[in-house]
PDB file of C-alpha atoms in Angstrom:
ATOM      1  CA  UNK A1295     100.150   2.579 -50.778  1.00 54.00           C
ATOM      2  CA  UNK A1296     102.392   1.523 -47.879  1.00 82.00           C
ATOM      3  CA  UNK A1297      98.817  -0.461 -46.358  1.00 91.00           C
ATOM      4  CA  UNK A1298      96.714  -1.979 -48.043  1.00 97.00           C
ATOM      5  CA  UNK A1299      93.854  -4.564 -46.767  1.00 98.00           C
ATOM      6  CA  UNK A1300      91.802  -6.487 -49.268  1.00 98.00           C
ATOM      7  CA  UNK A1301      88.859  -8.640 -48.183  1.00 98.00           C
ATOM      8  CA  UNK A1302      88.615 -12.339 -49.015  1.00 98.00           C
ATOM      9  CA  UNK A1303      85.726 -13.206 -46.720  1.00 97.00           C
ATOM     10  CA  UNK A1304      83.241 -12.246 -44.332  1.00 97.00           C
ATOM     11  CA  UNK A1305      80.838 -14.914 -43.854  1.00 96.00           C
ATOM     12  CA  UNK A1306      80.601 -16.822 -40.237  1.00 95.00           C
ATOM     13  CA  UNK A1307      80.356 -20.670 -40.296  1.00 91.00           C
ATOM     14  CA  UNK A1308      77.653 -20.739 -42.194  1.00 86.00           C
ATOM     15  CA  UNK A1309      77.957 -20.804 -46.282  1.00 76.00           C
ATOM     16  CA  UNK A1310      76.258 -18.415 -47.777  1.00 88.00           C
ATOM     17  CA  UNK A1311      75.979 -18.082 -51.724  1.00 89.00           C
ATOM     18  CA  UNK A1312      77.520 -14.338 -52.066  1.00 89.00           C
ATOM     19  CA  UNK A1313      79.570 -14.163 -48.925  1.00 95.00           C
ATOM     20  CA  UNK A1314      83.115 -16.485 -48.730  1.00 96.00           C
ATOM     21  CA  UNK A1315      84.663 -17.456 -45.240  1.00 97.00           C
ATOM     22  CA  UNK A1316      87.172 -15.253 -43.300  1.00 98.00           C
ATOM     23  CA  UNK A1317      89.945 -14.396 -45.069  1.00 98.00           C
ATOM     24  CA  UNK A1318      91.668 -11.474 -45.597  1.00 98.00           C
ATOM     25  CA  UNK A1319      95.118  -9.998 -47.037  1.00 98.00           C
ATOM     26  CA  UNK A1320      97.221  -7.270 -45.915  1.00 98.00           C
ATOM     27  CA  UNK A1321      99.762  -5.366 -48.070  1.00 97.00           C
ATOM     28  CA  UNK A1322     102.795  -4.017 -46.334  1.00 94.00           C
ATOM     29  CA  UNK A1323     105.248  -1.903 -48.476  1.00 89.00           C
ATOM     30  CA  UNK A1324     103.946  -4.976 -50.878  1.00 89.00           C
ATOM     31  CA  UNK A1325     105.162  -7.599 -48.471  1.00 93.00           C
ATOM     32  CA  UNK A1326     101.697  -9.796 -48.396  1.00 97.00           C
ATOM     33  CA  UNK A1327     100.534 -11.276 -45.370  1.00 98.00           C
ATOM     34  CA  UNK A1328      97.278 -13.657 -45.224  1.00 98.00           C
ATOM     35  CA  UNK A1329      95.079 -13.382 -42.225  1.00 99.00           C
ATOM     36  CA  UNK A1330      92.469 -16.411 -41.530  1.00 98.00           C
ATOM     37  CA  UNK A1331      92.395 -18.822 -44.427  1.00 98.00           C
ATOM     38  CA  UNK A1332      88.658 -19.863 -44.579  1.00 98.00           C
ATOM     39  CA  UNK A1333      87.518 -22.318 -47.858  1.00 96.00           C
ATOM     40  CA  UNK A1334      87.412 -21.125 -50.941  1.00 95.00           C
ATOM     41  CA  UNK A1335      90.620 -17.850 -49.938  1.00 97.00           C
ATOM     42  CA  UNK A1336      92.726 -19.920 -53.358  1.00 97.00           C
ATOM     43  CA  UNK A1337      89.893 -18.533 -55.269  1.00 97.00           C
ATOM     44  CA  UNK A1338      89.093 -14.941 -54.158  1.00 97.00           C
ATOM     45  CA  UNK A1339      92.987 -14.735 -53.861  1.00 97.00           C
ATOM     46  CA  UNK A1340      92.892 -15.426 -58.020  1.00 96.00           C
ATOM     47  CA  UNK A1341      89.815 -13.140 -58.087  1.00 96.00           C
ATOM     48  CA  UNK A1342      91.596  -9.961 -56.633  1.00 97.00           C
ATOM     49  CA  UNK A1343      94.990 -10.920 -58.564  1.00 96.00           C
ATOM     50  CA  UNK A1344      97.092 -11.777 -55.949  1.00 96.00           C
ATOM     51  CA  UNK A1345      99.678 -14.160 -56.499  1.00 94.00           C
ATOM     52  CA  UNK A1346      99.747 -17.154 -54.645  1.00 94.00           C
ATOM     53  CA  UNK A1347     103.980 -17.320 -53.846  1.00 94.00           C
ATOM     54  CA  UNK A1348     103.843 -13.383 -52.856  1.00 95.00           C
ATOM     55  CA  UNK A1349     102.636 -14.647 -49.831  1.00 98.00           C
ATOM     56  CA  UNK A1350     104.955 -13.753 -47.007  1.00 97.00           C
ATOM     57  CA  UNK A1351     103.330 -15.623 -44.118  1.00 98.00           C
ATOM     58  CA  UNK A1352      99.882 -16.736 -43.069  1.00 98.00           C
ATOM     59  CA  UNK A1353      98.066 -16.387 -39.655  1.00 99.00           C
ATOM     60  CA  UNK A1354      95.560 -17.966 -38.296  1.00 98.00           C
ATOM     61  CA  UNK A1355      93.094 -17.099 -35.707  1.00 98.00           C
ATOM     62  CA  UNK A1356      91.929 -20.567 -34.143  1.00 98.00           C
ATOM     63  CA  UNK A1357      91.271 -23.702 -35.304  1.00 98.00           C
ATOM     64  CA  UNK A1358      87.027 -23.335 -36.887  1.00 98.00           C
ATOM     65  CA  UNK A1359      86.904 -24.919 -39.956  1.00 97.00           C
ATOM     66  CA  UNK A1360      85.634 -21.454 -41.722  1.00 97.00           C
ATOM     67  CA  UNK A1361      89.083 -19.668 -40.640  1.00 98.00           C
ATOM     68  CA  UNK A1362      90.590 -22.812 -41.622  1.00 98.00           C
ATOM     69  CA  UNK A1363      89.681 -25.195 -44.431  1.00 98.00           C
ATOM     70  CA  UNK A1364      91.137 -23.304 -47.092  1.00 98.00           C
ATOM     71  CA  UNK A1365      94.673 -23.627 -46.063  1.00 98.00           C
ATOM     72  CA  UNK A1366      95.244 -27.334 -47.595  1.00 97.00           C
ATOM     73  CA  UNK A1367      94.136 -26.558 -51.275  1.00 97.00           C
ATOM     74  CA  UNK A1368      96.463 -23.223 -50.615  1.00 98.00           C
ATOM     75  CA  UNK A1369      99.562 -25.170 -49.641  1.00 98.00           C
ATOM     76  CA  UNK A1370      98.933 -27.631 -52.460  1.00 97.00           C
ATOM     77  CA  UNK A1371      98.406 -24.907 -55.014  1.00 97.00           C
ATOM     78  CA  UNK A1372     101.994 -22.763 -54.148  1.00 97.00           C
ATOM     79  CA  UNK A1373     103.762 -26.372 -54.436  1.00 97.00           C
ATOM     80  CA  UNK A1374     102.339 -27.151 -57.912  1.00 96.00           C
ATOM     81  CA  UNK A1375     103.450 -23.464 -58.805  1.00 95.00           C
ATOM     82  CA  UNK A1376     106.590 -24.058 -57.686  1.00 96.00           C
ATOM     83  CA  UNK A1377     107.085 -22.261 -54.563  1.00 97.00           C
ATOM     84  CA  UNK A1378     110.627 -22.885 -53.085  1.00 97.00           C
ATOM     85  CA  UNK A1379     110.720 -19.601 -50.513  1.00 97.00           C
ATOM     86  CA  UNK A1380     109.619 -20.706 -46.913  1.00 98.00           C
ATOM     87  CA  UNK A1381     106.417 -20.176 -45.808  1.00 98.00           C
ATOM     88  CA  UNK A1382     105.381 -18.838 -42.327  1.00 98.00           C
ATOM     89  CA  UNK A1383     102.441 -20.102 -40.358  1.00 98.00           C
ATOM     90  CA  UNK A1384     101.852 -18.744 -36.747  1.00 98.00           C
ATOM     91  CA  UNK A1385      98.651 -19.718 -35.034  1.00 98.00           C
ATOM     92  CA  UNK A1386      97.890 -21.670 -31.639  1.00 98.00           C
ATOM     93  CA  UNK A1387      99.648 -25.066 -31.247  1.00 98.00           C
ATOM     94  CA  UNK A1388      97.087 -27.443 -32.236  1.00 97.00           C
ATOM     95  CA  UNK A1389      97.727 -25.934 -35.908  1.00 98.00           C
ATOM     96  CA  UNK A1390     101.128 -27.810 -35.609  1.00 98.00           C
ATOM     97  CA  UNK A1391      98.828 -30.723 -35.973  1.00 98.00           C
ATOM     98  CA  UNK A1392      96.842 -29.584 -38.859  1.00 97.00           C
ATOM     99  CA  UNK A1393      99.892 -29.339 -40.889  1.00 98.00           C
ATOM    100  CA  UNK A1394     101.943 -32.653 -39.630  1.00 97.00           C
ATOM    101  CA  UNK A1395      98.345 -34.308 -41.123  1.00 97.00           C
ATOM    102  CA  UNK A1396      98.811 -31.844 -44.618  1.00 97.00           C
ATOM    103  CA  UNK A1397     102.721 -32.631 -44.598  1.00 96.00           C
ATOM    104  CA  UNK A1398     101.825 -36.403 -43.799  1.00 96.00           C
ATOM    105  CA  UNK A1399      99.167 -36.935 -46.806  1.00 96.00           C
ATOM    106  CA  UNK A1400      99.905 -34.361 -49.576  1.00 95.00           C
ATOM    107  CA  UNK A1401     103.246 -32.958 -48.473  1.00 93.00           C
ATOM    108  CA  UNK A1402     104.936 -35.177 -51.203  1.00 91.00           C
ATOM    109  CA  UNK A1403     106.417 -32.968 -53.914  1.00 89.00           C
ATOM    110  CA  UNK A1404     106.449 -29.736 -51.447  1.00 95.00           C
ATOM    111  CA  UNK A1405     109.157 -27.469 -52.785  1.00 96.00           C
ATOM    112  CA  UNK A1406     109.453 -25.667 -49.914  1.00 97.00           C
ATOM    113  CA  UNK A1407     109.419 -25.506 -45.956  1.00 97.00           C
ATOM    114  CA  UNK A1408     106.478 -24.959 -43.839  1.00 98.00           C
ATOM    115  CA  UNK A1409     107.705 -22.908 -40.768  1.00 98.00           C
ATOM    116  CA  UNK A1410     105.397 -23.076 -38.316  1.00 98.00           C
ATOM    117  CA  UNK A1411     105.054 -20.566 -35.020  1.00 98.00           C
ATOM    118  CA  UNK A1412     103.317 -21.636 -32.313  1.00 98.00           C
ATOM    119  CA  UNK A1413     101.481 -18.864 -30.294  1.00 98.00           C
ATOM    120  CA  UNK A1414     100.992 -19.279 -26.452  1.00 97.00           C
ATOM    121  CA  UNK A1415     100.291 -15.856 -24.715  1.00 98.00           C
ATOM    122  CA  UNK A1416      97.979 -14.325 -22.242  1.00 98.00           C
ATOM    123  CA  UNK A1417      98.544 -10.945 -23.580  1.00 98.00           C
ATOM    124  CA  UNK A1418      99.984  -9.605 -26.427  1.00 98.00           C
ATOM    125  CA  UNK A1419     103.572 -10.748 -27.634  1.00 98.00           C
ATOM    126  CA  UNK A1420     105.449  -9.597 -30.677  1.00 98.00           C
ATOM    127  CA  UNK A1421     105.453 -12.767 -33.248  1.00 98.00           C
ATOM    128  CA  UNK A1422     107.191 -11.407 -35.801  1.00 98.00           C
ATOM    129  CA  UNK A1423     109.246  -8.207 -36.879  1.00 96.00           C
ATOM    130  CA  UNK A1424     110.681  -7.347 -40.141  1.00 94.00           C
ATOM    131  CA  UNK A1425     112.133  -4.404 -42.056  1.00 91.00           C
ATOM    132  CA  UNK A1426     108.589  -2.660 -42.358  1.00 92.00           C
ATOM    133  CA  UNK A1427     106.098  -4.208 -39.758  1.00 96.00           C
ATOM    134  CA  UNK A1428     106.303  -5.734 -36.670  1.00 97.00           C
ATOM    135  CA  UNK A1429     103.135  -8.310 -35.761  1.00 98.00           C
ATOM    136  CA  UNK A1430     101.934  -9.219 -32.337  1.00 98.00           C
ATOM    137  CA  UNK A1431      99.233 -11.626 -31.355  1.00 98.00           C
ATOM    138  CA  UNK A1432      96.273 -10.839 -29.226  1.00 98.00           C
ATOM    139  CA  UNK A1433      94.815 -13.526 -26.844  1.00 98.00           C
ATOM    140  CA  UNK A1434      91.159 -13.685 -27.860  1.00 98.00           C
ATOM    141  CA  UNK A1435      87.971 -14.524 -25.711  1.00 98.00           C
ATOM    142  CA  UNK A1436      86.686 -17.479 -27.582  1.00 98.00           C
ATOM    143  CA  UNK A1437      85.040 -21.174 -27.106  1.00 96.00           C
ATOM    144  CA  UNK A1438      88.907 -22.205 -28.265  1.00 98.00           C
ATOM    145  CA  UNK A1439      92.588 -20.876 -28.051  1.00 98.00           C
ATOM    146  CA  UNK A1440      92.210 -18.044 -30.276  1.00 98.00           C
ATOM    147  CA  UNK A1441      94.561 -14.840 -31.343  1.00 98.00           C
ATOM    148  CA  UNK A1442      93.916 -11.341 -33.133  1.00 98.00           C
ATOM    149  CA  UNK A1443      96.890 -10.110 -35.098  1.00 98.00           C
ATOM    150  CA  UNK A1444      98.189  -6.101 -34.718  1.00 98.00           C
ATOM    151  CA  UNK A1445     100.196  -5.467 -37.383  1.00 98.00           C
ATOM    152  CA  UNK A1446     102.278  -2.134 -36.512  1.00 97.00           C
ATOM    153  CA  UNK A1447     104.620  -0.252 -39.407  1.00 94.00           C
ATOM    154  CA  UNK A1448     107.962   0.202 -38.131  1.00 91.00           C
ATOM    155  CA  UNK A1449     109.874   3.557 -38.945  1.00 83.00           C
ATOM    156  CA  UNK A1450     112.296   3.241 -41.745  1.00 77.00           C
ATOM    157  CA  UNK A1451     115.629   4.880 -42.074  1.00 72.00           C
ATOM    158  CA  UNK A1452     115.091   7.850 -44.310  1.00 68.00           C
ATOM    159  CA  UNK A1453     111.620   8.738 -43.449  1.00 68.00           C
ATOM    160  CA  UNK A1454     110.735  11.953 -43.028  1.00 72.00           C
ATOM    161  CA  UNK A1455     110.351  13.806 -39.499  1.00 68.00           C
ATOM    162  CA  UNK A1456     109.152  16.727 -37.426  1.00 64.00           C
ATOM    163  CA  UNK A1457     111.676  18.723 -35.262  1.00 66.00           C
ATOM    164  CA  UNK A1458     110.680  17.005 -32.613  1.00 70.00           C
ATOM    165  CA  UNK A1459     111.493  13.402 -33.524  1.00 64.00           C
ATOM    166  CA  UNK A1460     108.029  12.054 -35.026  1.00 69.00           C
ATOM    167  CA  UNK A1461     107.633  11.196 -38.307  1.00 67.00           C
ATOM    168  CA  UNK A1462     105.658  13.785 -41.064  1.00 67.00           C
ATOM    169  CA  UNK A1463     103.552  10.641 -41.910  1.00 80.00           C
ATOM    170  CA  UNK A1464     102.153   8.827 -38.961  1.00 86.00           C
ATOM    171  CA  UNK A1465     103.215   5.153 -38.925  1.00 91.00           C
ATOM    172  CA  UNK A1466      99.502   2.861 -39.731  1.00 95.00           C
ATOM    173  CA  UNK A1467      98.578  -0.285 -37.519  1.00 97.00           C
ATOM    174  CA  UNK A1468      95.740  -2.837 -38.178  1.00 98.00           C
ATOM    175  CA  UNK A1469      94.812  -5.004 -35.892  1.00 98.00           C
ATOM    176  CA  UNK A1470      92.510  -8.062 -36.470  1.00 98.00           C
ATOM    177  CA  UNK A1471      90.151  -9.522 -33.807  1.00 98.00           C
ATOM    178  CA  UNK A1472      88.140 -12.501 -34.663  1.00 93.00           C
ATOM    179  CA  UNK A1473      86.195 -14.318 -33.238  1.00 96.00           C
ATOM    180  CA  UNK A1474      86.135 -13.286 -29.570  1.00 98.00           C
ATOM    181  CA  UNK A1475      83.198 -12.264 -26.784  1.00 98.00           C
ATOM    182  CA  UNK A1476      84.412  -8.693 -25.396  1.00 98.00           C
ATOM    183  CA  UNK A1477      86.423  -8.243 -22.290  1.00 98.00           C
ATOM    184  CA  UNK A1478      88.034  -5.474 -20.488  1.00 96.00           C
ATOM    185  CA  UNK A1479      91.630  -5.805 -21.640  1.00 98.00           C
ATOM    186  CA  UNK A1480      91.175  -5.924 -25.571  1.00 98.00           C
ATOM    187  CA  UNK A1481      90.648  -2.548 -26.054  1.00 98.00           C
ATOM    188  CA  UNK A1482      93.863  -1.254 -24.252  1.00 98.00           C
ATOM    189  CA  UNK A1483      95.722  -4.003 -26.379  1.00 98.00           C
ATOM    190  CA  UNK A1484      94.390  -2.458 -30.025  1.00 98.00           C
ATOM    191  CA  UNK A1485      94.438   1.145 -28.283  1.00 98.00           C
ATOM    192  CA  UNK A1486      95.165   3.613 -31.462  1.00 98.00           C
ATOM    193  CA  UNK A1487      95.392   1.412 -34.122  1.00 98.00           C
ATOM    194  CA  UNK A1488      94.472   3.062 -37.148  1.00 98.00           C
ATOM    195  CA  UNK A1489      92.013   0.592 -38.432  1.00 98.00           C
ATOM    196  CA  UNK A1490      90.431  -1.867 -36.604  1.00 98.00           C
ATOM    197  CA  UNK A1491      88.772  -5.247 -37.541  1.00 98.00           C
ATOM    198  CA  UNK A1492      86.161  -6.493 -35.044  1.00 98.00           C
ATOM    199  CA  UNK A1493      83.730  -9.269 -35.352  1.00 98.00           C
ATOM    200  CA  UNK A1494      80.415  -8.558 -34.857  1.00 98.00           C
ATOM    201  CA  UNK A1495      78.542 -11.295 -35.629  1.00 97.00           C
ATOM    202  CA  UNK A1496      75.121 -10.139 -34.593  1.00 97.00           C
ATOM    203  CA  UNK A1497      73.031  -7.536 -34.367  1.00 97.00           C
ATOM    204  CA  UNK A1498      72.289  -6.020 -30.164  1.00 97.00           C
ATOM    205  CA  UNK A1499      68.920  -7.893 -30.064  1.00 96.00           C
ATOM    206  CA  UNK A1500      70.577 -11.323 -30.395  1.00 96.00           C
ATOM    207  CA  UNK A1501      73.121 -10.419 -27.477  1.00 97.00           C
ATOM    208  CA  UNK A1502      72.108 -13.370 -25.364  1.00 97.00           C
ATOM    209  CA  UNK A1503      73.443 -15.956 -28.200  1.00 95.00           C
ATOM    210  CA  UNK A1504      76.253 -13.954 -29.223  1.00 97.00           C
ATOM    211  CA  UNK A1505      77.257 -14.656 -25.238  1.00 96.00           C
ATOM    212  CA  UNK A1506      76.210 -18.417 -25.133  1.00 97.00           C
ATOM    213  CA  UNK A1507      79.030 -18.589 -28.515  1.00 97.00           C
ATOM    214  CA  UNK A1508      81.511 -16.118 -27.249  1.00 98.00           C
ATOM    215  CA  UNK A1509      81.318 -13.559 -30.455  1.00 98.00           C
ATOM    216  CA  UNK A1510      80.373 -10.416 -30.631  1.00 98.00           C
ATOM    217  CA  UNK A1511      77.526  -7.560 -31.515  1.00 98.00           C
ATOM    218  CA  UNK A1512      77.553  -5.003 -33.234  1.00 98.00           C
ATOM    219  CA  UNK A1513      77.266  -2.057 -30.243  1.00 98.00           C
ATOM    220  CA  UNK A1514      79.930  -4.767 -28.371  1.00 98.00           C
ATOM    221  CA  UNK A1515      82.371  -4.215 -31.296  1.00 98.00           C
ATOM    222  CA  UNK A1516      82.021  -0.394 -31.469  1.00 98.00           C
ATOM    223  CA  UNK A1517      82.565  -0.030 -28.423  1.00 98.00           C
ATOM    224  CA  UNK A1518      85.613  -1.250 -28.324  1.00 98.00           C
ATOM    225  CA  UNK A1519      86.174   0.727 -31.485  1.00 98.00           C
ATOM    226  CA  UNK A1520      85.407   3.668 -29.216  1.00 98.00           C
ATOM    227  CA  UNK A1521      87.197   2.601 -25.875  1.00 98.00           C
ATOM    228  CA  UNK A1522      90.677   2.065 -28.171  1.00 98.00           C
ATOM    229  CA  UNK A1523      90.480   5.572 -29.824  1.00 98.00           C
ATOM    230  CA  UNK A1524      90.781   3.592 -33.026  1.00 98.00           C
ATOM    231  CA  UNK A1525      90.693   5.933 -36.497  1.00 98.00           C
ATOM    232  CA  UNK A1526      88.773   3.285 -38.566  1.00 98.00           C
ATOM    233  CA  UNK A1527      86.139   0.279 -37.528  1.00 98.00           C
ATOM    234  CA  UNK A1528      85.413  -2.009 -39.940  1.00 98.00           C
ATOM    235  CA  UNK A1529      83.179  -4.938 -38.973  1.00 98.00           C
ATOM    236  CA  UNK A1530      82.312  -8.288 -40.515  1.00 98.00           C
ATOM    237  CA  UNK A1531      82.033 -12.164 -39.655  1.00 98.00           C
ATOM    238  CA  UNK A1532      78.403 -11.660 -40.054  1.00 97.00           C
ATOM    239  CA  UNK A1533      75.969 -14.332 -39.135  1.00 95.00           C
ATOM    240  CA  UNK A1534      73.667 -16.132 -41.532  1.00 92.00           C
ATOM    241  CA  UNK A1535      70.906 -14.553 -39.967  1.00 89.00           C
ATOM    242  CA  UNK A1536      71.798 -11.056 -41.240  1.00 91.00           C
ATOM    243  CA  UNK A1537      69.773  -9.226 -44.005  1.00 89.00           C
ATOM    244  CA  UNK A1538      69.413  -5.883 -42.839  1.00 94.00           C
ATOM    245  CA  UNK A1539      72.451  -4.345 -43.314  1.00 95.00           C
ATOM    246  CA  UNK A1540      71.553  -0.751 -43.039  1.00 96.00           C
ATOM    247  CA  UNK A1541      69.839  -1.367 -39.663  1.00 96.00           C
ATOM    248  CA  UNK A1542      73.207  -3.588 -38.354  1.00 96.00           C
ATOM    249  CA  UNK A1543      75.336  -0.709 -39.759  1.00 98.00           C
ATOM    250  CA  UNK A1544      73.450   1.962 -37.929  1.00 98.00           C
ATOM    251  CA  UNK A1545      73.442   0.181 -34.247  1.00 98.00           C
ATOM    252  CA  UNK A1546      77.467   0.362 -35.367  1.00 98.00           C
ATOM    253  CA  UNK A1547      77.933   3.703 -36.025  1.00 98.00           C
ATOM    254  CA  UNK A1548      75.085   4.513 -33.035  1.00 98.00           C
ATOM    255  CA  UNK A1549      78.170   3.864 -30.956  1.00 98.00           C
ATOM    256  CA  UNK A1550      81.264   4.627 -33.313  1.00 98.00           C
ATOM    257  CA  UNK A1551      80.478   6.681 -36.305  1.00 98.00           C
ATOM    258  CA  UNK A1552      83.276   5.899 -37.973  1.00 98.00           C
ATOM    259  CA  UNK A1553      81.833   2.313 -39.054  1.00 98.00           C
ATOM    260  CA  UNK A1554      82.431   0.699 -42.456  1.00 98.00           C
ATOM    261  CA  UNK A1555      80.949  -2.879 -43.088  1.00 98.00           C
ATOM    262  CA  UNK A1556      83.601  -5.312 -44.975  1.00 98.00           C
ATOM    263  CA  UNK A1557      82.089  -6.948 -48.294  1.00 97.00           C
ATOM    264  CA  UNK A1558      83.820  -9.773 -50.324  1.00 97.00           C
ATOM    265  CA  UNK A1559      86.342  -7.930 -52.592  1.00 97.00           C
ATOM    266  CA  UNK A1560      86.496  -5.141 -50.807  1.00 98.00           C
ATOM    267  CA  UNK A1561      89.701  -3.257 -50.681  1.00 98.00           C
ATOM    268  CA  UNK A1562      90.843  -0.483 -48.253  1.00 98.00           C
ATOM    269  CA  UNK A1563      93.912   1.880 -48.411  1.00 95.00           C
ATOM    270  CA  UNK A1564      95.304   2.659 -45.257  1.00 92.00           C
TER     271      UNK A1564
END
């Protein structure tokens, strides 16, 4: 398949025995691109077989230590494999300082560049554009500089198309938005993707501390699900606090029926 998302993690900052940090991968025309690196991704990423120097580029959200920890044992496992191809970081600018203190302390021996992209936007700005997909980042409503990813498809020469111009097979999007408190604008800037990521950390009755942390609930997240005319919701980044999963699925689909929850290991074909 020309999309293809598997899911690393979908705990919040909390660890919990059966659910890993955020973390997720998405497969484009088999080009791999890591999104969030929480601890423990080196291990689900050996779990779902995906190999660690396939890796096209990594992107990071903000800097919380459970979208973040797992990048140093990552880096250090590619350079003992022997991974000479540059590697791609984009993510806010303080990440430039994560990885001058990697770089500084257990860079020795690194086989390969670290390119890092530093992301300053108020609204959404194409990052990065290849053959098959371009990626923007999305300015996030969070306690800290924080940025969804949309990743778009981009039409190849040779694809099919109708009379009038537009292709036989629609092009697929994702976009990924975590951790962030709604606001107006984010559902114009994901408008028709065909599957969208939200957090929704808790459930509508704990709306007052989902406000006091800037995340989201699960009605706030379908609707903008709903708003955006996505295809697909998927929802995740659930809080500690969850164990009713039918009742937080069912407040989802209350407002957008077409609600799947995200489980470790998960995988989903665009």
């Amino acid at each position: 398949m020309n999309f293809t998302l598997k899911i690393m993690g979908t705990a919040s900052a909390m660890p919990i025995s059966d659910r890993n940090p955020s973390a997720q991968v998405l497969s484009v025309h088999g080009r791999l691109f890591l999104i969030d690196c929480g601890e423990g991704t080196q291990q689900q990423l050996r779990r779902a077989h995906l190999a660690f120097l396939k890796i096209d580029a990594i992107f990071i959200t903000h800097i919380h230590g459970d979208h973040l920890f797992g990048i140093f044992g990552l880096l250090n496992s590619m350079a003992m494999y022997g991974r000479t191809a540059d590697l791609h970081v984009y993510g806010p600018q303080a990440l430039g300082s994560v990885l001058n203190f990697y770089r500084s302390f257990f860079g020795e021996g690194t086989g390969f560049n670290i390119v890092f992209h530093a992301v300053r936007c108020s609204a959404p700005e194409v990052v990065m554009e290849s053959r098959y997909v371009r990626v923007s980042a999305i300015p996030l409503r969070h306690k800290i500089e924080c940025y969804g990813w949309r990743f778009d498809e981009v039409p190849t020469p040779g694809r099919p198309l109708h009379e009038d111009g537009s292709p036989v097979q629609p092009l697929k999007s994702y976009a990924y938005c975590s951790d962030t408190a709604p606001f107006p604008e984010l559902a114009s800037w994901v408008r028709g993707v065909t599957v969208l990521y939200h957090e929704a950390t808790y459930m509508s009755d704990m709306a007052d501390k989902a406000g006091e942390r800037y995340h989201s609930t699960t009605a706030q997240a379908a609707a903008c699900a709903a708003e955006a005319g996505a295809g697909r919701l998927l929802v995740g980044h659930y809080s500690s606090r969850i164990t009713d999963f039918d009742a937080y699925l069912a407040e989802c689909r209350a407002v957008f029926p077409a609600t799947g929850l995200t489980h470790d290991g998960d995988v989903f074909e665009f």
